[in-house]
Amino acid sequence: MYQATRVLLSSLTLLLVTLGFGLHMLVMAQGGATSSSLAGTVMDEQGGVIAGVTVKARNVE
């Protein structure tokens, strides 16, 4: 009986640690998703570079 209780407590502890680590990683993954950078060249229809252009990108979800 004592061994069964010990195995159960060990399994429960391992499960809680695993869930805690998984939730921590999920929160950390969401932390860096607030900003980004974009670089490139704006060209006209003939392929000429357009200077001094400002481009705005937004998330429309």
Tab-separated table of N, CA and C in Angstrom, residues 4-60:
chain	number	residue	atom	x	y	z
A	4	ALA	N	2.316	1.959	-3.461
A	4	ALA	CA	1.319	2.486	-4.396
A	4	ALA	C	1.100	3.979	-4.158
A	5	THR	N	1.050	4.381	-2.909
A	5	THR	CA	0.883	5.799	-2.578
A	5	THR	C	2.092	6.596	-3.033
A	6	ARG	N	3.259	6.044	-2.840
A	6	ARG	CA	4.496	6.715	-3.253
A	6	ARG	C	4.555	6.885	-4.773
A	7	VAL	N	4.176	5.862	-5.511
A	7	VAL	CA	4.157	5.936	-6.972
A	7	VAL	C	3.125	6.960	-7.428
A	8	LEU	N	1.966	6.965	-6.801
A	8	LEU	CA	0.912	7.918	-7.148
A	8	LEU	C	1.366	9.356	-6.898
A	9	LEU	N	1.982	9.615	-5.764
A	9	LEU	CA	2.464	10.962	-5.458
A	9	LEU	C	3.585	11.384	-6.401
A	10	SER	N	4.469	10.463	-6.733
A	10	SER	CA	5.546	10.779	-7.679
A	10	SER	C	4.981	11.100	-9.055
A	11	SER	N	4.008	10.327	-9.488
A	11	SER	CA	3.384	10.566	-10.792
A	11	SER	C	2.654	11.899	-10.810
A	12	LEU	N	1.939	12.197	-9.749
A	12	LEU	CA	1.218	13.462	-9.655
A	12	LEU	C	2.183	14.642	-9.645
A	13	THR	N	3.274	14.519	-8.924
A	13	THR	CA	4.285	15.577	-8.893
A	13	THR	C	4.888	15.797	-10.272
A	14	LEU	N	5.220	14.729	-10.954
A	14	LEU	CA	5.772	14.832	-12.306
A	14	LEU	C	4.767	15.483	-13.254
A	15	LEU	N	3.511	15.117	-13.144
A	15	LEU	CA	2.470	15.705	-13.983
A	15	LEU	C	2.343	17.203	-13.729
A	16	LEU	N	2.332	17.610	-12.476
A	16	LEU	CA	2.208	19.031	-12.146
A	16	LEU	C	3.419	19.833	-12.614
A	17	VAL	N	4.599	19.283	-12.466
A	17	VAL	CA	5.810	19.966	-12.934
A	17	VAL	C	5.780	20.109	-14.449
A	18	THR	N	5.378	19.053	-15.141
A	18	THR	CA	5.301	19.093	-16.601
A	18	THR	C	4.275	20.118	-17.065
A	19	LEU	N	3.108	20.135	-16.454
A	19	LEU	CA	2.085	21.120	-16.812
A	19	LEU	C	2.554	22.542	-16.513
A	20	GLY	N	3.196	22.725	-15.383
A	20	GLY	CA	3.707	24.050	-15.038
A	20	GLY	C	4.739	24.535	-16.036
A	21	PHE	N	5.633	23.669	-16.435
A	21	PHE	CA	6.647	24.032	-17.423
A	21	PHE	C	5.999	24.333	-18.764
A	22	GLY	N	5.033	23.527	-19.165
A	22	GLY	CA	4.340	23.748	-20.438
A	22	GLY	C	3.601	25.068	-20.457
A	23	LEU	N	2.923	25.399	-19.384
A	23	LEU	CA	2.208	26.678	-19.316
A	23	LEU	C	3.180	27.848	-19.314
A	24	HIS	N	4.303	27.681	-18.645
A	24	HIS	CA	5.312	28.737	-18.623
A	24	HIS	C	5.841	28.998	-20.032
A	25	MET	N	6.112	27.940	-20.779
A	25	MET	CA	6.613	28.097	-22.146
A	25	MET	C	5.562	28.736	-23.046
A	26	LEU	N	4.298	28.421	-22.829
A	26	LEU	CA	3.223	29.017	-23.614
A	26	LEU	C	3.152	30.519	-23.368
A	27	VAL	N	3.264	30.929	-22.127
A	27	VAL	CA	3.239	32.353	-21.794
A	27	VAL	C	4.461	33.057	-22.368
A	28	MET	N	5.619	32.440	-22.281
A	28	MET	CA	6.832	33.047	-22.819
A	28	MET	C	6.757	33.176	-24.338
A	29	ALA	N	6.134	32.230	-25.003
A	29	ALA	CA	6.013	32.280	-26.462
A	29	ALA	C	5.117	33.429	-26.893
A	30	GLN	N	4.124	33.761	-26.091
A	30	GLN	CA	3.218	34.851	-26.435
A	30	GLN	C	3.834	36.214	-26.145
A	31	GLY	N	4.829	36.277	-25.309
A	31	GLY	CA	5.428	37.550	-24.923
A	31	GLY	C	6.114	38.285	-26.049
A	32	GLY	N	6.710	37.603	-26.984
A	32	GLY	CA	7.448	38.253	-28.060
A	32	GLY	C	6.624	38.536	-29.294
A	33	ALA	N	5.330	38.300	-29.246
A	33	ALA	CA	4.503	38.410	-30.445
A	33	ALA	C	3.856	39.784	-30.603
A	34	THR	N	4.375	40.807	-29.941
A	34	THR	CA	3.721	42.109	-30.002
A	34	THR	C	4.302	43.032	-31.055
A	35	SER	N	5.487	42.783	-31.532
A	35	SER	CA	6.074	43.673	-32.528
A	35	SER	C	6.977	42.891	-33.474
A	36	SER	N	7.281	43.549	-34.587
A	36	SER	CA	8.131	42.918	-35.584
A	36	SER	C	8.753	44.006	-36.430
A	37	SER	N	9.598	43.626	-37.366
A	37	SER	CA	10.161	44.605	-38.289
A	37	SER	C	10.032	44.069	-39.706
A	38	LEU	N	9.979	44.990	-40.638
A	38	LEU	CA	9.803	44.645	-42.041
A	38	LEU	C	10.729	45.528	-42.849
A	39	ALA	N	11.461	44.947	-43.777
A	39	ALA	CA	12.379	45.722	-44.608
A	39	ALA	C	12.208	45.297	-46.059
A	40	GLY	N	12.403	46.244	-46.962
A	40	GLY	CA	12.287	45.903	-48.372
A	40	GLY	C	12.429	47.135	-49.246
A	41	THR	N	12.143	46.982	-50.517
A	41	THR	CA	12.247	48.058	-51.495
A	41	THR	C	10.904	48.228	-52.184
A	42	VAL	N	10.448	49.477	-52.273
A	42	VAL	CA	9.195	49.771	-52.966
A	42	VAL	C	9.526	50.134	-54.405
A	43	MET	N	8.837	49.456	-55.329
A	43	MET	CA	9.087	49.692	-56.757
A	43	MET	C	7.781	50.017	-57.473
A	44	ASP	N	7.894	50.789	-58.557
A	44	ASP	CA	6.716	51.060	-59.378
A	44	ASP	C	6.482	49.905	-60.346
A	45	GLU	N	5.481	50.044	-61.202
A	45	GLU	CA	5.113	48.951	-62.106
A	45	GLU	C	6.213	48.593	-63.102
A	46	GLN	N	7.074	49.553	-63.431
A	46	GLN	CA	8.158	49.281	-64.372
A	46	GLN	C	9.414	48.759	-63.680
A	47	GLY	N	9.402	48.663	-62.368
A	47	GLY	CA	10.552	48.150	-61.628
A	47	GLY	C	11.476	49.221	-61.096
A	48	GLY	N	11.097	50.494	-61.260
A	48	GLY	CA	11.915	51.581	-60.731
A	48	GLY	C	11.713	51.747	-59.232
A	49	VAL	N	12.788	52.048	-58.529
A	49	VAL	CA	12.731	52.224	-57.077
A	49	VAL	C	12.091	53.563	-56.756
A	50	ILE	N	11.160	53.566	-55.792
A	50	ILE	CA	10.500	54.788	-55.346
A	50	ILE	C	11.141	55.187	-54.017
A	51	ALA	N	11.718	56.388	-53.979
A	51	ALA	CA	12.410	56.864	-52.774
A	51	ALA	C	11.447	57.591	-51.840
A	52	GLY	N	11.751	57.569	-50.551
A	52	GLY	CA	11.012	58.337	-49.552
A	52	GLY	C	9.611	57.824	-49.274
A	53	VAL	N	9.370	56.565	-49.490
A	53	VAL	CA	8.035	55.990	-49.301
A	53	VAL	C	7.887	55.474	-47.874
A	54	THR	N	6.719	55.705	-47.293
A	54	THR	CA	6.388	55.139	-45.991
A	54	THR	C	5.321	54.072	-46.203
A	55	VAL	N	5.571	52.895	-45.682
A	55	VAL	CA	4.628	51.781	-45.821
A	55	VAL	C	4.129	51.408	-44.434
A	56	LYS	N	2.818	51.260	-44.302
A	56	LYS	CA	2.228	50.829	-43.033
A	56	LYS	C	1.626	49.441	-43.219
A	57	ALA	N	1.896	48.580	-42.288
A	57	ALA	CA	1.311	47.236	-42.282
A	57	ALA	C	0.550	47.069	-40.979
A	58	ARG	N	-0.605	46.441	-41.056
A	58	ARG	CA	-1.374	46.233	-39.833
A	58	ARG	C	-2.050	44.876	-39.865
A	59	ASN	N	-2.314	44.377	-38.707
A	59	ASN	CA	-2.992	43.100	-38.554
A	59	ASN	C	-4.490	43.364	-38.558
A	60	VAL	N	-5.208	42.783	-39.485
A	60	VAL	CA	-6.640	43.052	-39.615
A	60	VAL	C	-7.504	41.912	-39.077
